[in-house]
Amino acid sequence: MSRSRVLGIAAVATALLGVMLAVALNLWLSAKAYEPLATMQSLGVIANFSDGSTSPSLMYKMINNTYHSALRGFVALKQPPYPVVDVKLFNNTLVTFELPSGFKYRYASIVIHGNRIYVYEFNSAQDYKLYTVASRPIASVTIKIIYPKTKVGNATLLPVGTFKAEKFEVSLPGTDANIDPIFQSYSALWYSSAGQLIENTTAAGWFFIVPYQEVNSILVDGSAYPGFAYALCTSDAPGATNGVGSYAAQVYVHAGYAADNCPVTWVLSMWPWVGMDAAGNVYAPTSFPGASSLEVACVCTGASFTFQFPPTGG
């Protein structure tokens, strides 16, 4: 066999091996992307439907499946080691536990400041101490969904939703059991066809559940910001809650924006939300939580807004 023919066969074999490795790597990455989060430190999932070719019902199913796949095993259903009581000595208290008799302090509170979690032991405002601090999540997941483009007059807007969940782990005095506060957010963003951010409305909150009983508390942490050529007209940021103390609850933000035009302008109404139930299920929008309308108004003056609320029970 000639040397050139041998080299040719070797080149073909090498190319085929490369294709096989590429396919194997792609399959591995696809499987890895949907591996249960309980075994991972972080996970990023992107669902892209910007070409508008996917039917609404199919898109809903795909987005819903993406959430469930990414969040499988995310919430650990741990019963609190101590009774939960309605005592809130410190600002931004998420939950307070009553410690057993014989302890130096009667209560322990989980308190949120920024992106850090503080655990305080206390008897009163004059008698307390910092027990521990947690500043990094033990697991996180981010899902970015690019929805079909929307025509607004002569302009084209691209709606994007970004969901994020973080699980923290904090210890309490006198026990090896850990408490897992959950932080969730959903950002509803609109971009211009040139890629300029027009608005960013985020519903966010810290959740604590008593497994299979109730969503015990939520601390809201949402925001609303205008972007290029738009003004923020109305907002209830950092947000409000619905259903706290029941089996399922949500946090939401309403915000209204108007383009910098007069006497006719484009108005955006936004209502992002995130929720959770006592069984550890996490809920987020599967359709873009926003709408646009053309109105006779001078920027915000004269503009009207129509908002929606989270569905009951998630």
Tab-separated table of C-alpha atoms in Angstrom:
chain	number	residue	atom	x	y	z
A	1	MET	CA	0.000	0.000	0.000
A	2	SER	CA	1.383	3.399	-0.975
A	3	ARG	CA	2.457	5.883	1.693
A	4	SER	CA	-0.028	8.490	0.401
A	5	ARG	CA	-2.922	6.035	0.683
A	6	VAL	CA	-1.934	5.088	4.231
A	7	LEU	CA	-1.821	8.761	5.191
A	8	GLY	CA	-5.230	9.311	3.583
A	9	ILE	CA	-6.828	6.472	5.538
A	10	ALA	CA	-5.240	7.793	8.755
A	11	ALA	CA	-6.650	11.267	8.093
A	12	VAL	CA	-10.156	9.903	7.546
A	13	ALA	CA	-9.930	7.804	10.712
A	14	THR	CA	-8.753	10.829	12.698
A	15	ALA	CA	-11.656	12.934	11.358
A	16	LEU	CA	-14.198	10.246	12.238
A	17	LEU	CA	-12.736	9.945	15.734
A	18	GLY	CA	-13.031	13.693	16.140
A	19	VAL	CA	-16.711	13.636	15.120
A	20	MET	CA	-17.392	10.777	17.563
A	21	LEU	CA	-15.682	12.637	20.393
A	22	ALA	CA	-17.608	15.818	19.590
A	23	VAL	CA	-20.926	13.951	19.650
A	24	ALA	CA	-19.991	12.211	22.905
A	25	LEU	CA	-18.957	15.516	24.481
A	26	ASN	CA	-22.183	17.183	23.384
A	27	LEU	CA	-24.266	14.361	24.861
A	28	TRP	CA	-22.298	14.548	28.114
A	29	LEU	CA	-22.802	18.300	28.362
A	30	SER	CA	-26.526	17.934	27.652
A	31	ALA	CA	-26.854	15.333	30.403
A	32	LYS	CA	-24.725	17.426	32.748
A	33	ALA	CA	-26.920	20.485	32.249
A	34	TYR	CA	-29.914	18.606	33.647
A	35	GLU	CA	-28.146	16.720	36.426
A	36	PRO	CA	-29.991	17.159	39.745
A	37	LEU	CA	-28.751	20.318	41.403
A	38	ALA	CA	-28.296	18.604	44.755
A	39	THR	CA	-25.030	17.132	43.415
A	40	MET	CA	-23.756	20.384	41.899
A	41	GLN	CA	-22.478	23.705	43.161
A	42	SER	CA	-24.035	25.738	40.348
A	43	LEU	CA	-25.912	25.307	37.101
A	44	GLY	CA	-26.653	27.567	34.147
A	45	VAL	CA	-29.480	26.811	31.727
A	46	ILE	CA	-30.431	28.905	28.702
A	47	ALA	CA	-33.676	28.397	26.793
A	48	ASN	CA	-33.735	30.449	23.588
A	49	PHE	CA	-36.970	31.077	21.705
A	50	SER	CA	-36.130	34.470	20.173
A	51	ASP	CA	-36.921	33.415	16.617
A	52	GLY	CA	-40.599	33.139	17.538
A	53	SER	CA	-40.915	29.795	15.732
A	54	THR	CA	-41.988	27.844	18.814
A	55	SER	CA	-45.718	27.628	19.518
A	56	PRO	CA	-46.868	29.220	22.815
A	57	SER	CA	-48.091	25.904	24.259
A	58	LEU	CA	-44.882	24.080	23.345
A	59	MET	CA	-42.770	26.957	24.630
A	60	TYR	CA	-44.675	26.867	27.942
A	61	LYS	CA	-43.946	23.146	28.317
A	62	MET	CA	-40.273	23.580	27.419
A	63	ILE	CA	-39.784	26.402	29.908
A	64	ASN	CA	-41.690	24.542	32.615
A	65	ASN	CA	-39.600	21.410	32.045
A	66	THR	CA	-36.437	23.509	32.192
A	67	TYR	CA	-37.396	24.855	35.621
A	68	HIS	CA	-38.288	21.406	36.975
A	69	SER	CA	-35.146	19.758	35.573
A	70	ALA	CA	-32.823	22.448	36.887
A	71	LEU	CA	-34.440	22.613	40.338
A	72	ARG	CA	-34.869	18.898	40.996
A	73	GLY	CA	-33.605	18.206	44.505
A	74	PHE	CA	-32.746	21.862	45.109
A	75	VAL	CA	-34.805	22.412	48.271
A	76	ALA	CA	-33.969	20.163	51.232
A	77	LEU	CA	-37.072	19.581	53.336
A	78	LYS	CA	-35.633	19.801	56.836
A	79	GLN	CA	-37.866	20.148	59.846
A	80	PRO	CA	-36.718	22.987	62.152
A	81	PRO	CA	-34.867	21.668	65.211
A	82	TYR	CA	-36.597	24.218	67.460
A	83	PRO	CA	-40.078	25.797	67.545
A	84	VAL	CA	-40.622	28.787	65.248
A	85	VAL	CA	-41.922	31.848	67.120
A	86	ASP	CA	-43.149	35.267	66.051
A	87	VAL	CA	-40.383	37.305	67.698
A	88	LYS	CA	-38.462	39.834	65.595
A	89	LEU	CA	-35.991	41.874	67.618
A	90	PHE	CA	-33.748	42.721	64.648
A	91	ASN	CA	-34.607	44.427	61.367
A	92	ASN	CA	-34.762	42.034	58.387
A	93	THR	CA	-35.434	38.994	60.579
A	94	LEU	CA	-36.400	36.043	58.390
A	95	VAL	CA	-37.285	33.615	61.194
A	96	THR	CA	-36.809	33.219	64.951
A	97	PHE	CA	-36.487	29.970	66.923
A	98	GLU	CA	-37.111	29.422	70.619
A	99	LEU	CA	-34.112	27.672	72.155
A	100	PRO	CA	-34.517	24.920	74.774
A	101	SER	CA	-34.582	25.769	78.471
A	102	GLY	CA	-31.157	25.780	80.057
A	103	PHE	CA	-29.545	27.761	77.214
A	104	LYS	CA	-27.954	31.102	78.014
A	105	TYR	CA	-30.156	32.802	75.411
A	106	ARG	CA	-33.851	32.231	74.846
A	107	TYR	CA	-34.048	32.926	71.086
A	108	ALA	CA	-32.042	32.618	67.885
A	109	SER	CA	-32.915	34.705	64.814
A	110	ILE	CA	-31.832	34.424	61.179
A	111	VAL	CA	-31.287	37.979	59.938
A	112	ILE	CA	-30.583	39.104	56.360
A	113	HIS	CA	-28.273	42.029	55.558
A	114	GLY	CA	-27.377	42.427	51.897
A	115	ASN	CA	-26.305	39.013	50.646
A	116	ARG	CA	-25.215	37.775	54.070
A	117	ILE	CA	-27.084	35.766	56.664
A	118	TYR	CA	-26.487	36.449	60.356
A	119	VAL	CA	-27.611	34.264	63.256
A	120	TYR	CA	-28.102	36.113	66.526
A	121	GLU	CA	-28.763	34.644	69.961
A	122	PHE	CA	-30.623	36.977	72.310
A	123	ASN	CA	-32.755	37.568	75.363
A	124	SER	CA	-33.428	41.261	74.758
A	125	ALA	CA	-32.180	44.302	72.850
A	126	GLN	CA	-29.521	44.732	75.543
A	127	ASP	CA	-28.536	41.079	75.785
A	128	TYR	CA	-27.548	39.378	72.525
A	129	LYS	CA	-24.587	37.995	70.605
A	130	LEU	CA	-23.681	37.091	67.021
A	131	TYR	CA	-23.527	33.308	66.672
A	132	THR	CA	-22.463	32.833	63.034
A	133	VAL	CA	-22.467	34.385	59.541
A	134	ALA	CA	-23.056	32.761	56.129
A	135	SER	CA	-22.110	34.734	53.032
A	136	ARG	CA	-21.936	32.188	50.205
A	137	PRO	CA	-24.638	29.847	48.875
A	138	ILE	CA	-24.006	26.112	48.919
A	139	ALA	CA	-25.894	25.718	45.634
A	140	SER	CA	-27.318	27.988	42.949
A	141	VAL	CA	-29.171	27.794	39.659
A	142	THR	CA	-29.717	30.390	36.925
A	143	ILE	CA	-32.166	30.030	34.047
A	144	LYS	CA	-32.231	32.621	31.266
A	145	ILE	CA	-35.156	32.589	28.851
A	146	ILE	CA	-35.205	34.696	25.678
A	147	TYR	CA	-38.833	35.088	24.637
A	148	PRO	CA	-40.144	35.835	21.127
A	149	LYS	CA	-39.492	39.356	19.865
A	150	THR	CA	-42.283	41.928	20.254
A	151	LYS	CA	-43.164	44.731	17.831
A	152	VAL	CA	-43.687	48.099	19.530
A	153	GLY	CA	-44.633	50.575	16.820
A	154	ASN	CA	-41.722	50.707	14.394
A	155	ALA	CA	-39.377	49.259	16.978
A	156	THR	CA	-38.687	45.658	17.933
A	157	LEU	CA	-38.194	44.734	21.575
A	158	LEU	CA	-36.618	41.559	22.919
A	159	PRO	CA	-38.058	40.347	26.256
A	160	VAL	CA	-35.731	38.322	28.482
A	161	GLY	CA	-36.470	36.601	31.782
A	162	THR	CA	-33.728	35.580	34.196
A	163	PHE	CA	-34.577	33.307	37.126
A	164	LYS	CA	-32.096	32.718	39.934
A	165	ALA	CA	-32.247	30.585	43.070
A	166	GLU	CA	-29.630	30.257	45.804
A	167	LYS	CA	-29.580	27.896	48.777
A	168	PHE	CA	-27.701	28.872	51.921
A	169	GLU	CA	-26.883	26.772	54.953
A	170	VAL	CA	-26.712	28.171	58.489
A	171	SER	CA	-26.274	26.467	61.824
A	172	LEU	CA	-28.149	27.095	65.065
A	173	PRO	CA	-26.822	26.907	68.639
A	174	GLY	CA	-26.856	23.524	70.366
A	175	THR	CA	-27.648	21.330	67.348
A	176	ASP	CA	-25.991	19.774	64.315
A	177	ALA	CA	-29.091	20.458	62.223
A	178	ASN	CA	-28.796	23.186	59.574
A	179	ILE	CA	-31.378	25.654	58.320
A	180	ASP	CA	-31.530	26.325	54.551
A	181	PRO	CA	-32.897	29.776	53.666
A	182	ILE	CA	-33.665	30.096	49.946
A	183	PHE	CA	-33.119	33.264	47.904
A	184	GLN	CA	-35.079	33.587	44.663
A	185	SER	CA	-35.328	36.254	41.993
A	186	TYR	CA	-36.912	36.722	38.584
A	187	SER	CA	-35.783	39.672	36.444
A	188	ALA	CA	-37.993	40.788	33.556
A	189	LEU	CA	-35.872	42.757	31.095
A	190	TRP	CA	-36.678	44.395	27.774
A	191	TYR	CA	-33.967	45.146	25.231
A	192	SER	CA	-34.126	47.233	22.073
A	193	SER	CA	-33.207	45.718	18.704
A	194	ALA	CA	-29.825	47.438	19.120
A	195	GLY	CA	-29.235	45.565	22.383
A	196	GLN	CA	-29.879	48.526	24.693
A	197	LEU	CA	-31.512	47.708	28.026
A	198	ILE	CA	-34.847	49.536	28.286
A	199	GLU	CA	-35.977	48.362	31.726
A	200	ASN	CA	-35.070	45.890	34.468
A	201	THR	CA	-37.774	44.862	36.935
A	202	THR	CA	-36.831	42.208	39.490
A	203	ALA	CA	-38.980	40.341	41.979
A	204	ALA	CA	-36.815	38.832	44.699
A	205	GLY	CA	-37.047	37.526	48.210
A	206	TRP	CA	-35.663	35.289	50.946
A	207	PHE	CA	-37.915	32.326	51.745
A	208	PHE	CA	-38.206	30.158	54.843
A	209	ILE	CA	-40.612	27.211	54.856
A	210	VAL	CA	-41.790	24.814	57.521
A	211	PRO	CA	-41.912	21.618	55.425
A	212	TYR	CA	-45.409	20.472	54.448
A	213	GLN	CA	-46.982	23.109	56.704
A	214	GLU	CA	-46.450	26.656	55.443
A	215	VAL	CA	-44.284	29.266	53.808
A	216	ASN	CA	-43.462	30.850	57.139
A	217	SER	CA	-41.865	34.097	55.972
A	218	ILE	CA	-40.518	36.055	53.006
A	219	LEU	CA	-38.215	39.088	53.064
A	220	VAL	CA	-38.689	41.115	49.867
A	221	ASP	CA	-35.626	42.296	47.960
A	222	GLY	CA	-36.858	43.417	44.519
A	223	SER	CA	-36.013	46.437	42.368
A	224	ALA	CA	-37.070	48.456	39.300
A	225	TYR	CA	-34.715	50.441	37.057
A	226	PRO	CA	-35.286	52.311	33.791
A	227	GLY	CA	-32.869	51.967	30.897
A	228	PHE	CA	-32.173	53.689	27.598
A	229	ALA	CA	-34.773	56.328	26.550
A	230	TYR	CA	-37.357	55.178	29.131
A	231	ALA	CA	-38.456	56.600	32.504
A	232	LEU	CA	-39.685	54.786	35.610
A	233	CYS	CA	-43.198	56.074	36.266
A	234	THR	CA	-44.446	53.862	39.098
A	235	SER	CA	-43.095	51.025	41.221
A	236	ASP	CA	-43.802	49.149	44.445
A	237	ALA	CA	-40.199	47.868	44.727
A	238	PRO	CA	-38.740	46.227	46.771
A	239	GLY	CA	-42.049	44.421	46.333
A	240	ALA	CA	-44.908	42.779	48.162
A	241	THR	CA	-45.874	39.258	49.204
A	242	ASN	CA	-48.940	37.101	48.807
A	243	GLY	CA	-49.815	33.987	50.810
A	244	VAL	CA	-47.255	34.131	53.640
A	245	GLY	CA	-48.409	31.839	56.428
A	246	SER	CA	-50.192	29.499	54.003
A	247	TYR	CA	-49.069	26.481	51.969
A	248	ALA	CA	-47.787	28.553	49.013
A	249	ALA	CA	-46.619	32.150	48.765
A	250	GLN	CA	-45.047	34.568	46.310
A	251	VAL	CA	-43.159	37.828	46.153
A	252	TYR	CA	-43.833	40.230	43.282
A	253	VAL	CA	-42.942	43.686	41.952
A	254	HIS	CA	-45.097	45.979	39.817
A	255	ALA	CA	-43.418	48.706	37.784
A	256	GLY	CA	-44.504	51.004	34.947
A	257	TYR	CA	-42.244	52.695	32.389
A	258	ALA	CA	-42.782	55.151	29.561
A	259	ALA	CA	-40.635	56.102	26.587
A	260	ASP	CA	-39.178	59.599	26.541
A	261	ASN	CA	-41.720	60.830	23.975
A	262	CYS	CA	-44.545	63.376	23.864
A	263	PRO	CA	-47.524	63.677	23.198
A	264	VAL	CA	-47.722	59.959	22.280
A	265	THR	CA	-45.515	57.412	24.000
A	266	TRP	CA	-44.999	53.701	24.527
A	267	VAL	CA	-45.874	52.399	27.976
A	268	LEU	CA	-44.525	49.206	29.572
A	269	SER	CA	-46.312	47.440	32.437
A	270	MET	CA	-44.199	44.866	34.334
A	271	TRP	CA	-45.210	42.273	36.994
A	272	PRO	CA	-42.411	39.712	37.663
A	273	TRP	CA	-42.870	37.279	40.563
A	274	VAL	CA	-41.374	34.170	42.172
A	275	GLY	CA	-42.942	31.718	44.583
A	276	MET	CA	-42.511	28.611	46.672
A	277	ASP	CA	-44.688	26.112	48.516
A	278	ALA	CA	-44.294	24.083	51.693
A	279	ALA	CA	-43.353	20.963	49.717
A	280	GLY	CA	-40.262	22.740	48.391
A	281	ASN	CA	-41.607	23.387	44.894
A	282	VAL	CA	-40.376	26.587	43.273
A	283	TYR	CA	-42.538	28.658	40.920
A	284	ALA	CA	-41.689	31.332	38.357
A	285	PRO	CA	-43.342	32.825	35.260
A	286	THR	CA	-43.406	30.676	32.132
A	287	SER	CA	-44.652	33.574	29.998
A	288	PHE	CA	-43.037	37.001	29.985
A	289	PRO	CA	-44.543	39.065	32.843
A	290	GLY	CA	-44.954	42.347	30.982
A	291	ALA	CA	-47.015	44.182	28.359
A	292	SER	CA	-46.699	47.253	26.122
A	293	SER	CA	-49.220	49.792	24.852
A	294	LEU	CA	-49.263	53.009	22.835
A	295	GLU	CA	-50.860	55.868	24.768
A	296	VAL	CA	-51.522	59.580	24.513
A	297	ALA	CA	-49.145	60.744	27.242
A	298	CYS	CA	-46.077	62.877	27.763
A	299	VAL	CA	-43.562	60.361	29.130
A	300	CYS	CA	-45.170	59.402	32.478
A	301	THR	CA	-47.787	62.155	32.547
A	302	GLY	CA	-51.101	60.684	31.448
A	303	ALA	CA	-49.739	57.142	31.131
A	304	SER	CA	-51.792	54.274	32.572
A	305	PHE	CA	-50.582	50.833	33.608
A	306	THR	CA	-52.204	47.405	33.843
A	307	PHE	CA	-50.628	44.819	36.122
A	308	GLN	CA	-51.244	41.157	36.816
A	309	PHE	CA	-50.739	39.233	40.046
A	310	PRO	CA	-49.121	35.843	40.686
A	311	PRO	CA	-51.452	32.874	40.342
A	312	THR	CA	-52.908	31.630	43.621
A	313	GLY	CA	-50.926	28.742	45.050
A	314	GLY	CA	-47.929	29.410	42.828
